[in-house]
Coordinates of C-alpha atoms in Angstrom, one line a residue:
M976 CA 0.1 0.1 -0.2
P977 CA 1.6 3.5 -1.2
Y978 CA 2.0 6.1 1.2
P979 CA 0.0 9.2 0.5
P980 CA 2.0 12.3 -0.3
P981 CA 2.6 15.0 2.2
S982 CA 0.3 17.7 2.8
R983 CA 1.5 21.0 1.1
T984 CA 0.1 23.5 4.0
P985 CA 2.2 23.0 7.3
S986 CA 0.5 23.2 10.6
G987 CA 1.4 26.2 12.9
P988 CA 2.4 29.5 11.8
R989 CA 4.6 30.1 8.7
R990 CA 8.2 31.5 9.1
R991 CA 7.3 34.5 7.4
T992 CA 4.6 35.2 9.6
L993 CA 6.8 34.9 12.7
L994 CA 9.7 37.0 11.1
A995 CA 7.1 39.6 10.5
S996 CA 5.7 39.6 13.8
A997 CA 9.2 39.9 15.4
A998 CA 10.1 42.7 13.0
G999 CA 6.9 44.3 13.8
A1000 CA 7.4 44.2 17.6
A1001 CA 11.0 45.5 17.4
L1002 CA 9.9 48.6 15.4
L1003 CA 7.1 49.3 17.8
S1004 CA 9.5 48.9 20.9
G1005 CA 11.8 50.9 19.5
C1006 CA 9.8 53.8 18.5
T1007 CA 8.5 54.3 22.2
A1008 CA 11.8 53.7 23.7
G1009 CA 12.7 57.2 23.9
S1010 CA 9.4 58.5 25.0
G1011 CA 10.0 58.4 28.6
D1012 CA 11.4 62.2 28.6
S1013 CA 8.1 63.9 29.9
D1014 CA 9.2 67.4 28.9
G1015 CA 10.6 66.4 25.5
G1016 CA 13.9 67.8 26.6
R1017 CA 12.9 71.4 26.5
G1018 CA 13.1 72.0 30.3
G1019 CA 15.5 74.0 32.0
S1020 CA 18.4 71.5 31.9
P1021 CA 19.7 69.7 28.9
S1022 CA 18.1 66.3 28.2
A1023 CA 20.1 63.2 28.0
A1024 CA 19.6 63.2 24.4
D1025 CA 21.0 66.7 24.1
R1026 CA 24.2 65.8 26.2
V1027 CA 24.8 62.5 24.1
R1028 CA 24.4 65.0 21.0
A1029 CA 26.7 67.6 22.4
R1030 CA 29.3 64.7 23.4
A1031 CA 29.1 63.0 19.9
A1032 CA 29.8 66.5 18.2
R1033 CA 32.7 67.0 20.5
D1034 CA 34.0 63.5 19.9
S1035 CA 33.9 63.7 16.2
G1036 CA 35.9 67.2 16.6
H1037 CA 38.5 65.3 18.5
L1038 CA 38.6 62.9 16.1
V1039 CA 39.0 65.2 13.1
E1040 CA 41.9 66.7 15.1
R1041 CA 43.5 63.3 15.3
Y1042 CA 43.2 62.8 11.6
D1043 CA 44.7 66.4 11.1
A1044 CA 47.6 65.6 13.4
V1045 CA 48.3 62.3 11.5
L1046 CA 47.9 64.2 7.9
A1047 CA 50.4 66.9 9.2
A1048 CA 52.9 64.0 10.3
H1049 CA 52.5 61.9 7.2
P1050 CA 51.2 64.0 4.3
G1051 CA 51.9 60.9 2.0
L1052 CA 48.5 59.5 3.6
A1053 CA 46.5 62.4 2.4
E1054 CA 44.9 60.6 -0.5
R1055 CA 43.8 57.5 1.6
L1056 CA 42.6 59.6 4.9
A1057 CA 41.0 62.6 3.2
P1058 CA 37.7 60.9 2.4
L1059 CA 37.7 59.3 6.0
R1060 CA 38.3 62.8 7.5
A1061 CA 35.6 64.2 5.4
E1062 CA 33.2 61.7 6.8
V1063 CA 33.9 62.5 10.3
V1064 CA 33.5 66.3 9.6
R1065 CA 29.9 65.4 8.3
H1066 CA 29.4 63.1 11.4
R1067 CA 30.3 66.1 13.6
Q1068 CA 27.9 68.3 11.6
A1069 CA 25.1 65.9 11.8
F1070 CA 25.3 66.0 15.8
G1071 CA 25.0 69.9 15.6
G1072 CA 29.0 70.4 16.0
G1073 CA 29.7 73.4 13.9
T1074 CA 27.9 74.5 10.9
K1075 CA 30.9 75.1 8.4
P1076 CA 33.1 72.3 7.4
S1077 CA 37.0 72.4 8.6
A1078 CA 39.8 72.8 6.0
P1079 CA 39.7 69.9 3.9
A1080 CA 42.8 67.7 3.9
A1081 CA 42.8 67.1 0.4
P1082 CA 46.0 66.2 -1.3
P1083 CA 48.0 69.2 -2.5
A1084 CA 47.6 70.6 -5.9
S1085 CA 51.4 71.2 -6.2
P1086 CA 54.2 69.5 -4.4
S1087 CA 54.8 72.9 -2.3
A1088 CA 51.5 73.5 -1.3
P1089 CA 50.5 72.2 2.4
A1090 CA 48.7 69.0 2.8
A1091 CA 46.5 69.5 5.7
P1092 CA 45.3 72.3 8.5
S1093 CA 47.7 72.6 11.4
P1094 CA 46.8 70.0 14.1
S1095 CA 46.3 70.5 17.8
P1096 CA 49.9 70.5 19.3
S1097 CA 48.9 68.1 22.0
L1098 CA 48.4 65.3 19.8
A1099 CA 51.5 63.1 19.3
V1100 CA 51.6 61.3 16.2
P1101 CA 54.1 58.0 15.8
G1102 CA 56.8 58.6 13.4
D1103 CA 55.9 55.2 11.4
E1104 CA 52.8 55.4 9.0
R1105 CA 51.9 52.0 10.1
T1106 CA 51.6 52.7 13.8
A1107 CA 49.9 55.8 13.1
L1108 CA 47.0 54.3 11.0
A1109 CA 46.8 51.7 13.7
E1110 CA 46.3 54.3 16.4
L1111 CA 43.8 56.3 14.4
A1112 CA 42.0 53.0 13.9
A1113 CA 42.1 52.3 17.6
A1114 CA 40.5 55.8 18.2
E1115 CA 37.8 55.1 15.5
R1116 CA 37.0 51.9 17.1
T1117 CA 36.8 53.0 20.7
L1118 CA 34.5 55.9 19.5
A1119 CA 32.4 53.5 17.5
D1120 CA 31.9 51.4 20.7
R1121 CA 31.0 54.2 22.8
R1122 CA 28.3 55.4 20.4
A1123 CA 26.8 52.0 20.1
K1124 CA 26.7 51.8 23.9
A1125 CA 24.8 55.4 23.9
L1126 CA 22.0 53.8 21.6
M1127 CA 19.9 52.6 24.5
D1128 CA 19.9 55.9 26.3
V1129 CA 18.6 58.2 23.5
P1130 CA 15.2 58.5 21.5
G1131 CA 14.6 56.9 18.3
E1132 CA 15.9 59.5 15.7
L1133 CA 19.1 60.2 17.5
A1134 CA 19.5 56.4 18.2
R1135 CA 19.4 55.8 14.4
L1136 CA 22.1 58.5 13.8
L1137 CA 24.1 57.3 16.5
A1138 CA 24.0 53.7 15.0
S1139 CA 24.7 54.8 11.6
V1140 CA 27.8 56.9 12.6
A1141 CA 29.0 54.1 14.7
A1142 CA 28.9 51.5 11.9
A1143 CA 30.6 54.1 9.6
G1144 CA 33.3 54.5 12.4
A1145 CA 33.6 50.6 12.6
A1146 CA 34.2 50.7 8.8
H1147 CA 36.9 53.4 9.1
A1148 CA 38.6 51.5 11.8
Y1149 CA 38.4 48.3 9.5
L1150 CA 39.8 50.5 6.5
L1151 CA 42.8 52.0 8.7
T1152 CA 43.6 48.7 10.1
E1153 CA 43.9 47.1 6.7
A1154 CA 45.6 49.9 5.5
A1155 CA 48.2 49.5 8.3
K1156 CA 49.0 46.1 7.3

């Protein structure tokens, strides 16, 4: 006696239904996570979100200074570092830190032109390009990790911005690490 073919409709919920339900629940909880701030951050003191945004802008500014210091010490890295530095400047602007971009660290138009703006004198840069890149990668990684941890304490839109910038910082760290090899 032959066995009947298996039924084409499985019993229980389908995988797509479960995934859609889980994604919907995550979106709903993510949208309401930051609504605990009763005054919307408009009270007498700055809200946690405002403090996180200000710190993120300052941190991006310090990272731009690190890029500038490395570029001043190693002008040969300008072509490689200029796009990453430009992204960090945009990150600072996205967090509200400075409305005008810093002087670009683009490769010089002629061999006698300066390669980058003068960096902060307090930043020491290793004489070896690989070590300088590795330290810059470590700074990017540390900042990306700090921003990823701050995600849980801020409302939706700022959390998305922090997540995006943290991901970009992690990508920068990877690129810098690969360049240091």
